[in-house]
Each structure stands twice: as C-alpha cells, then as structure tokens.
Short mmCIF file of C-alpha atoms and ligand atoms in Angstrom, two decimals:
data_model
loop_
_atom_site.label_atom_id
_atom_site.label_comp_id
_atom_site.label_asym_id
_atom_site.label_seq_id
_atom_site.Cartn_x
_atom_site.Cartn_y
_atom_site.Cartn_z
CA MET A 103 83.10 125.95 119.56
CA LYS A 104 83.35 129.47 120.38
CA LEU A 105 86.07 130.36 123.17
CA PHE A 106 83.41 131.10 125.96
CA ASP A 107 81.51 127.83 125.13
CA ARG A 108 84.72 125.97 125.33
CA PHE A 109 85.53 127.75 128.88
CA VAL A 110 81.75 126.65 129.83
CA VAL A 111 82.12 123.21 128.93
CA GLY A 112 85.67 122.90 130.49
CA LEU A 113 83.99 123.85 133.79
CA LEU A 114 81.39 121.12 133.59
CA PRO A 115 83.23 118.48 135.51
CA ALA A 116 83.58 120.64 138.64
CA VAL A 117 79.63 120.91 138.60
CA PRO A 118 77.81 118.64 141.31
CA ARG A 119 76.20 115.70 140.01
CA LYS A 120 72.77 116.84 141.80
CA LEU A 121 72.87 120.11 139.58
CA VAL A 122 73.89 118.21 136.55
CA TRP A 123 70.92 115.81 136.91
CA ARG A 124 68.55 118.55 137.51
CA PHE A 125 69.54 120.24 133.98
CA SER A 126 69.85 116.71 132.49
CA ARG A 127 66.68 115.65 133.30
CA PRO A 128 64.81 116.43 130.13
CA TYR A 129 67.04 114.39 128.09
CA VAL A 130 66.95 110.84 130.24
CA ALA A 131 63.79 108.88 130.82
CA GLY A 132 64.81 107.95 134.33
CA GLU A 133 67.01 105.26 136.16
CA SER A 134 64.63 102.38 135.71
CA LEU A 135 63.32 100.26 132.79
CA ASP A 136 59.65 101.18 134.27
CA ASP A 137 60.69 104.75 133.90
CA ALA A 138 61.85 104.28 130.28
CA LEU A 139 58.61 102.41 129.45
CA ARG A 140 56.47 105.05 130.79
CA ALA A 141 58.10 107.53 128.54
CA VAL A 142 57.68 105.27 125.47
CA GLN A 143 53.83 105.19 126.34
CA THR A 144 53.77 108.97 126.40
CA LEU A 145 55.66 109.04 123.18
CA ASN A 146 53.49 106.48 121.42
CA ALA A 147 50.36 108.44 122.43
CA ARG A 148 51.88 111.43 120.60
CA GLY A 149 52.44 109.31 117.71
CA ALA A 150 56.08 108.69 117.79
CA LYS A 151 57.89 105.59 117.98
CA ALA A 152 60.68 104.85 120.35
CA THR A 153 64.04 103.31 120.75
CA LEU A 154 65.36 102.35 124.14
CA ASP A 155 68.85 102.59 125.24
CA LEU A 156 70.45 101.35 128.28
CA LEU A 157 73.12 103.87 129.38
CA GLY A 158 76.61 102.94 130.04
CA GLU A 159 79.36 102.61 127.85
CA SER A 160 82.80 102.01 129.38
CA ILE A 161 82.90 98.57 130.83
CA THR A 162 86.15 96.75 131.82
CA ARG A 163 84.97 93.42 132.69
CA ARG A 164 83.29 90.53 130.97
CA GLU A 165 80.70 90.37 134.04
CA GLU A 166 79.54 94.09 132.95
CA ALA A 167 79.20 93.03 129.43
CA GLU A 168 77.36 90.05 130.39
CA ALA A 169 75.09 92.07 132.75
CA ALA A 170 74.41 94.60 129.96
CA ARG A 171 73.44 91.98 127.48
CA ASP A 172 71.11 90.36 130.19
CA ALA A 173 69.48 94.09 130.69
CA TYR A 174 68.67 94.14 126.92
CA LEU A 175 67.32 90.54 127.05
CA ASP A 176 65.16 91.49 129.90
CA MET A 177 64.18 94.92 128.13
CA LEU A 178 63.21 92.91 125.10
CA GLU A 179 60.92 90.44 127.19
CA ARG A 180 59.35 93.59 128.98
CA ILE A 181 58.45 95.08 125.87
CA ALA A 182 57.14 92.17 124.08
CA ARG A 183 54.64 92.10 127.10
CA THR A 184 53.08 95.23 126.36
CA SER A 185 51.93 96.76 122.96
CA LEU A 186 54.45 99.45 123.05
CA ASP A 187 56.31 100.68 119.91
CA THR A 188 59.57 100.50 120.52
CA ASN A 189 62.92 98.84 119.67
CA VAL A 190 66.36 99.05 121.37
CA SER A 191 69.65 100.76 120.41
CA LEU A 192 72.89 99.42 121.87
CA LYS A 193 76.59 100.19 121.98
CA LEU A 194 78.88 97.47 121.27
CA THR A 195 81.60 98.66 123.74
CA GLN A 196 79.10 98.01 126.37
CA LEU A 197 78.69 94.59 125.23
CA GLY A 198 82.54 93.97 125.24
CA LEU A 199 83.93 95.13 121.89
CA LYS A 200 87.18 96.60 123.60
CA LEU A 201 87.75 93.14 125.54
CA ASP A 202 87.11 90.54 122.96
CA ALA A 203 85.30 91.31 119.61
CA LYS A 204 84.18 87.53 119.45
CA PHE A 205 82.79 87.85 122.87
CA CYS A 206 81.10 91.13 122.20
CA LEU A 207 79.51 89.47 118.83
CA ASP A 208 78.04 86.41 120.58
CA ASN A 209 76.70 88.85 123.08
CA VAL A 210 75.04 90.99 120.56
CA ARG A 211 73.92 87.81 118.80
CA ALA A 212 71.91 86.84 121.75
CA VAL A 213 70.33 90.20 122.06
CA VAL A 214 69.47 90.06 118.06
CA ASP A 215 68.20 86.45 118.31
CA ALA A 216 66.03 87.40 121.27
CA ALA A 217 64.56 90.45 119.42
CA ALA A 218 63.89 88.54 116.27
CA ARG A 219 61.79 85.76 118.19
CA ARG A 220 59.84 88.73 119.38
CA ARG A 221 59.59 90.42 115.95
CA ASN A 222 61.67 93.39 117.38
CA PHE A 223 64.66 95.31 116.06
CA VAL A 224 68.10 96.23 117.54
CA ARG A 225 70.03 99.31 116.33
CA ILE A 226 74.11 99.14 116.74
CA ASP A 227 74.92 102.92 117.72
CA MET A 228 78.34 104.00 116.34
CA GLU A 229 81.02 105.06 118.71
CA ASP A 230 84.35 107.10 118.26
CA SER A 231 86.60 106.28 115.27
CA SER A 232 88.71 103.83 117.08
CA CYS A 233 85.41 101.32 116.90
CA THR A 234 84.09 102.04 113.44
CA ASP A 235 85.71 99.23 111.45
CA ALA A 236 85.10 96.46 114.38
CA THR A 237 81.39 97.83 114.52
CA LEU A 238 80.79 97.37 110.96
CA THR A 239 82.25 93.99 111.13
CA VAL A 240 80.16 92.93 113.89
CA PHE A 241 77.18 94.39 111.99
CA ARG A 242 77.98 92.51 108.77
CA ALA A 243 78.41 89.42 110.69
CA LEU A 244 74.97 89.45 112.14
CA GLN A 245 73.26 91.06 108.98
CA ARG A 246 74.16 88.11 106.96
CA ASP A 247 71.36 85.96 108.94
CA HIS A 248 69.39 88.75 110.48
CA ASP A 249 67.22 91.44 108.95
CA ASN A 250 66.15 93.00 112.53
CA VAL A 251 69.63 94.73 112.74
CA GLY A 252 70.67 97.79 111.99
CA ILE A 253 73.71 100.30 112.07
CA VAL A 254 74.53 104.03 112.20
CA LEU A 255 76.83 106.21 109.91
CA GLN A 256 78.42 109.52 111.15
CA ALA A 257 78.15 112.17 108.26
CA TYR A 258 81.26 113.88 109.69
CA LEU A 259 83.71 111.10 109.00
CA ARG A 260 85.03 111.32 105.73
CA ARG A 261 84.83 107.64 104.86
CA SER A 262 81.06 107.57 105.66
CA LEU A 263 79.97 107.93 102.21
CA ASP A 264 81.98 105.10 100.89
CA ASP A 265 80.64 103.01 103.83
CA ALA A 266 76.96 104.23 102.74
CA ARG A 267 77.62 102.99 99.20
CA GLU A 268 78.75 99.32 100.78
CA LEU A 269 75.80 99.27 103.02
CA GLY A 270 73.50 100.32 100.26
CA ARG A 271 74.72 97.42 98.37
CA ILE A 272 73.14 95.13 101.02
CA LYS A 273 70.00 97.41 101.60
CA ALA A 274 71.19 97.88 105.10
CA ASN A 275 68.83 99.64 107.66
CA VAL A 276 70.90 102.62 108.54
CA ARG A 277 70.85 105.56 111.07
CA LEU A 278 72.47 108.57 109.73
CA CYS A 279 73.57 111.15 112.25
CA LYS A 280 76.30 114.02 112.14
CA GLY A 281 78.45 112.12 114.88
CA ILE A 282 78.88 113.17 118.40
CA TYR A 283 82.66 112.32 119.20
CA VAL A 284 85.77 114.63 118.84
CA GLU A 285 87.52 113.41 115.76
CA ALA A 286 90.72 114.80 113.93
CA GLU A 287 90.49 116.65 110.94
CA ALA A 288 92.40 114.19 109.02
CA ILE A 289 89.48 111.71 109.06
CA ALA A 290 86.18 114.06 109.79
CA TYR A 291 84.93 117.23 108.51
CA LYS A 292 84.87 120.15 110.96
CA GLN A 293 82.83 122.91 109.18
CA SER A 294 79.05 122.82 109.40
CA ASP A 295 78.18 123.04 105.83
CA GLU A 296 80.55 120.34 104.84
CA ILE A 297 79.02 117.96 107.46
CA ARG A 298 75.57 118.85 105.80
CA ALA A 299 76.85 118.10 102.43
CA SER A 300 78.28 115.04 103.49
CA TYR A 301 74.85 114.20 105.33
CA MET A 302 72.89 114.92 102.28
CA ALA A 303 75.12 113.04 100.02
CA ILE A 304 74.46 109.95 102.13
CA VAL A 305 70.86 110.33 102.61
CA GLU A 306 70.59 110.54 98.68
CA GLU A 307 73.04 107.46 98.15
CA LEU A 308 70.90 105.38 100.45
CA PHE A 309 67.32 106.43 99.57
CA LYS A 310 68.43 105.48 95.93
CA ALA A 311 69.75 102.23 96.92
CA GLY A 312 66.66 101.53 98.68
CA SER A 313 67.65 101.26 102.29
CA TYR A 314 65.48 101.99 105.00
CA LEU A 315 66.88 105.13 106.66
CA GLY A 316 66.82 106.61 110.17
CA VAL A 317 67.51 110.50 109.70
CA ALA A 318 68.67 111.20 112.98
CA THR A 319 68.84 115.19 113.44
CA HIS A 320 67.50 118.26 115.07
CA ASP A 321 68.79 120.24 112.27
CA ASP A 322 65.86 122.08 110.42
CA VAL A 323 67.89 122.35 107.44
CA LEU A 324 68.77 118.46 107.05
CA ALA A 325 65.32 117.76 108.02
CA GLU A 326 63.83 119.89 105.27
CA ARG A 327 66.22 119.01 102.69
CA THR A 328 65.61 115.16 103.61
CA TRP A 329 61.68 115.87 103.54
CA GLU A 330 62.17 117.40 99.89
CA LEU A 331 64.37 114.72 98.39
CA ALA A 332 61.85 112.00 99.65
CA GLN A 333 59.24 113.84 97.86
CA LYS A 334 61.14 114.28 94.71
CA LEU A 335 61.98 110.52 94.94
CA LYS A 336 58.41 109.69 95.61
CA LEU A 337 59.02 107.83 98.74
CA THR A 338 56.20 107.21 101.17
CA PRO A 339 56.77 108.08 104.88
CA GLN A 340 56.74 104.23 105.39
CA GLN A 341 60.27 103.97 103.77
CA TYR A 342 62.26 106.27 106.08
CA GLU A 343 61.60 107.79 109.29
CA PHE A 344 63.26 110.83 111.36
CA GLN A 345 64.68 110.12 114.66
CA MET A 346 65.47 112.55 117.45
CA LEU A 347 66.91 112.40 121.04
CA TYR A 348 64.62 112.52 123.85
CA GLY A 349 63.90 115.87 125.20
CA VAL A 350 65.60 117.64 122.33
CA ARG A 351 63.44 119.91 120.13
CA PRO A 352 60.05 118.24 120.61
CA GLY A 353 58.45 121.01 118.65
CA LEU A 354 60.37 120.05 115.51
CA GLY A 355 59.41 116.41 116.11
CA GLN A 356 55.62 117.39 116.37
CA SER A 357 55.81 119.32 113.33
CA LEU A 358 57.17 116.46 111.20
CA LEU A 359 54.48 114.05 112.75
CA GLY A 360 51.92 116.71 111.83
CA ARG A 361 53.09 116.57 108.11
CA GLY A 362 52.62 112.74 108.23
CA ALA A 363 56.48 111.66 108.60
CA ARG A 364 57.37 108.97 110.85
CA LEU A 365 59.36 109.89 113.84
CA ARG A 366 61.22 107.59 116.49
CA VAL A 367 62.58 109.23 119.89
CA TYR A 368 65.75 107.81 121.17
CA VAL A 369 65.12 107.11 124.86
CA PRO A 370 68.04 106.64 127.26
CA TYR A 371 67.67 105.44 130.78
CA GLY A 372 69.66 103.75 133.31
CA ARG A 373 71.64 104.66 136.60
CA GLN A 374 74.88 105.32 134.26
CA TRP A 375 73.13 108.87 133.15
CA TYR A 376 76.14 111.14 134.36
CA PRO A 377 78.53 110.39 131.15
CA TYR A 378 75.60 110.68 128.66
CA CYS A 379 74.34 113.90 130.15
CA MET A 380 77.70 115.55 130.17
CA ARG A 381 78.06 114.89 126.48
CA ARG A 382 74.53 116.34 125.99
CA LEU A 383 75.65 119.33 127.77
CA ARG A 384 78.87 119.83 126.02
CA GLU A 385 76.91 119.58 122.86
CA ASN A 386 74.90 122.68 124.04
CA PRO A 387 76.85 125.09 125.76
CA ALA A 388 73.80 127.34 126.12
CA VAL A 389 72.20 124.83 128.52
CA ALA A 390 75.65 124.26 130.11
CA GLY A 391 76.16 128.03 130.90
CA TYR A 392 72.75 128.12 132.53
CA VAL A 393 73.97 124.96 134.66
CA LEU A 394 77.11 126.98 135.74
CA LYS A 395 75.24 130.33 136.39
CA ASN A 396 72.86 128.24 138.85
CA LEU A 397 76.04 126.85 140.33
CA PHE A 398 77.59 130.27 141.13
CA VAL A 399 74.18 132.64 141.40
CA ARG A 400 72.07 131.38 144.00
P1 FDA B 1677 72.89 120.25 115.71
O1 FDA B 1677 73.91 119.83 116.68
O2 FDA B 1677 73.52 121.10 114.63
O3 FDA B 1677 71.60 120.54 116.42
C1 FDA B 1677 70.61 121.34 115.43
C2 FDA B 1677 69.69 122.17 116.68
O4 FDA B 1677 69.21 121.25 117.58
C3 FDA B 1677 70.75 123.09 117.49
O5 FDA B 1677 70.64 124.47 116.79
C4 FDA B 1677 69.85 123.14 118.71
O6 FDA B 1677 68.89 124.20 118.71
C5 FDA B 1677 69.34 121.89 118.96
N1 FDA B 1677 70.00 121.02 119.87
C6 FDA B 1677 70.92 120.15 119.38
N2 FDA B 1677 71.29 119.41 120.50
C7 FDA B 1677 70.93 119.69 121.58
C8 FDA B 1677 70.71 119.54 122.84
N3 FDA B 1677 71.45 118.55 123.48
N4 FDA B 1677 69.87 120.25 123.65
C9 FDA B 1677 69.10 121.01 123.27
N5 FDA B 1677 69.04 121.52 121.71
C10 FDA B 1677 69.72 120.66 121.05
N6 FDA B 1677 75.93 110.27 117.43
C11 FDA B 1677 76.70 109.16 117.41
O7 FDA B 1677 78.24 109.46 117.11
N7 FDA B 1677 76.46 107.79 117.34
C12 FDA B 1677 75.29 107.69 117.35
O8 FDA B 1677 75.11 106.18 117.45
C13 FDA B 1677 74.27 108.55 117.43
N8 FDA B 1677 72.79 108.25 117.54
C14 FDA B 1677 71.91 109.10 117.85
C15 FDA B 1677 70.76 108.65 117.61
C16 FDA B 1677 69.77 109.84 117.28
C17 FDA B 1677 68.31 109.36 117.62
C18 FDA B 1677 70.06 111.21 117.22
C19 FDA B 1677 69.12 112.27 117.18
C20 FDA B 1677 71.44 111.54 117.41
C21 FDA B 1677 72.44 110.68 117.63
N9 FDA B 1677 73.61 110.95 117.59
C22 FDA B 1677 74.54 109.99 117.52
C23 FDA B 1677 74.11 112.31 117.85
C24 FDA B 1677 74.23 112.97 116.86
O9 FDA B 1677 75.51 112.60 116.03
C25 FDA B 1677 74.57 114.74 116.96
O10 FDA B 1677 75.72 114.75 117.84
C26 FDA B 1677 73.31 115.42 117.50
O11 FDA B 1677 72.15 114.69 117.10
C27 FDA B 1677 73.50 116.76 117.26
O12 FDA B 1677 73.39 116.99 115.81
P2 FDA B 1677 72.07 117.43 114.91
O13 FDA B 1677 72.08 116.82 113.75
O14 FDA B 1677 71.11 117.39 115.94
O15 FDA B 1677 72.59 119.00 114.60
#
C-alpha cells in the first residue's frame, strides 16, 4: 500500500459512522433480512446467483453464537419459502470458534443440516490465519457426511496450494479468493504477481481434481486466465462459477454473465455493517480518500 493510501486508511476510524454508511451503502444490502432478500431478487433478475452473509464477526459470549446460528436457521427457512437462487456464507468465529471448537461445530452442523433438508448449501468463509487449521478441521468433519458444505482458500497463504491438493482429493467445493487479512510475510505472499501465480496454480489444481470451484475475484487478469483455462480443459459453465462482492465492479459481473459464465454475488447484510465496511474501505483507499475529503471539504 502506498504511503498516502496508508495515511488515508489510518484516518478512517475518525470518520463518523453516518458518513461511512453513506459511502459503504453500495457494499451492503441493508440492515434486515428483507433488505437482503430484495437485493437477491434484483441480482437473480439480472441472471446472477447470490450467497447471503449475516454481518458480525467478533463475539465473546455463547449466547451471541447461538443467536447467529438461529439467524442462519431463520435465513434458510425464509429462502425456502421463496424461489430465490441463493445459498448462505458464514464465519466460524461468529458461531463460536474462538470460544469452543466443539460448540462451534455443533452450531454449524445445525445450519448445514437445516440447509440439507431444504436442498441448500452453506459456504464457510475463511478468516485470518489464526483460524485456518481449525476452520479446515470443522469443514472436514462436516464434509464427511454432507455434500452441501463448502470451504474457502486464500491464494496469498503459502500453504494454500498444499491445502488445495488435500481438498482436491475429496473433491471439496472450494471458493478461492486472494485473502483479505494482513498476514506476515513468512506465511503469506505479498507481491501481486506472486499472489496471482498462487491463485492460478490453485485454480488449475482444483479444476483438474474435479472440484466445483467458486472463483472469487474482481481482478480482470485472474478472471480472464480462469476463463481461458476452463476453455482449455473443456469445462462447461456448470462446472465452476465466478463470485464477486455486492457492489464491487458490477460491470465485470455483467460481462462474465454475457459470456455465459455462472456468477454468484456475495450479499452482506445486518446491523453489524460497520467493521465489514471499514474493511472494504481499507481495501480501496481511493474510496476511503473520497470519504475523508467529504469529511473535511463541505
Ligand atoms: P484486487 O484487490 O486486485 O481487485 C481487483 C480490482 O477490483 C481492483 O483493481 C479494484 O478496481 C476492484 N476492487 C476490489 N475491491 C474493491 C472494492 N472494495 N471497491 C471497489 N472496487 C474494488 N477474503 C477472505 O480472506 N476470506 C473470505 O472468505 C473471502 N470471501 C470472499 C468472497 C467473495 C465472493 C469475494 C469476491 C471476495 C472474498 N474475499 C474473502 C475477499 C478477497 O480475499 C479479496 O480481498 C477481495 O476480493 C479483493 O481481491 P480481488 O481478487 O478482487 O483483487
């Protein structure tokens, strides 16, 4: 990150929530499940699938994890009552991973069971590297008796190609992203060309293993390379999908749909939008700079 960008990002916590909300609005479907379902309806009408994410990561009490589990159960019930094309994504720390791994597994199992009864699917997001092993362990425990659960790999982690080899062996359903957390150089690639090389090595590994892959990126280069590789391997558009975040580069999404690719949009919603939006703004200092300019220049 450039020095100026680092400066801009450093100032973000001083920005009033109201202003952050105004600039973050494109990235969040709203505060309620109804808002989120309306966003899914619009996406579906444009030909995109969706995955719903209830915002809120850091919990400290078991009751909060149980409340998140119940919110996901309610979400699945509501989706089943509509004809909307959406699955759900969740974070294990929100379901108690840092409190008690067994308690977390039980919570996620309840969600995955409920999804299975409704022929729906649950994606387990990947969080920072302190959670990687525990997240993979929970995923493997569930994957043994459920085919409606998927995991995420982060291409910036040096370990991920090895993880992909393991996951390819069980034909796991994997979302691949670059990775969003700040990690040490000892465990993570830092240069964008290294991250792209790792990303494509994992795409190739999982395509060849026959895994269903969610190619989560807004990077034209990666989207193009993936598309070309899929053509070369004679994969049909039903054998993988592109995934993008709500509000980010909708033009790229439409052009992928126009080629006949599958696209799924990650739709975050909920009252805990603030930390999520700060992450999005940190990722995109150009937008963050705009926020700050509006703070000082009225
Ligand atoms: P890159 O950051 O290079 O962006 C490519 C281009 O997209 C940029 O040049 C810019 O124009 C545009 N862009 C990117 N972000 C933008 C933004 N916020 N606003 C406006 N334009 C923007 N991470 C993780 O660690 N665990 C996870 O479980 C997930 N899950 C996940 C799901 C889905 C569907 C997506 C798309 C992403 C994730 N991520 C994630 C986040 C991911 O790791 C990564 O941080 C972002 O996708 C940004 O990386 P890109 O591949 O898009 O490339």
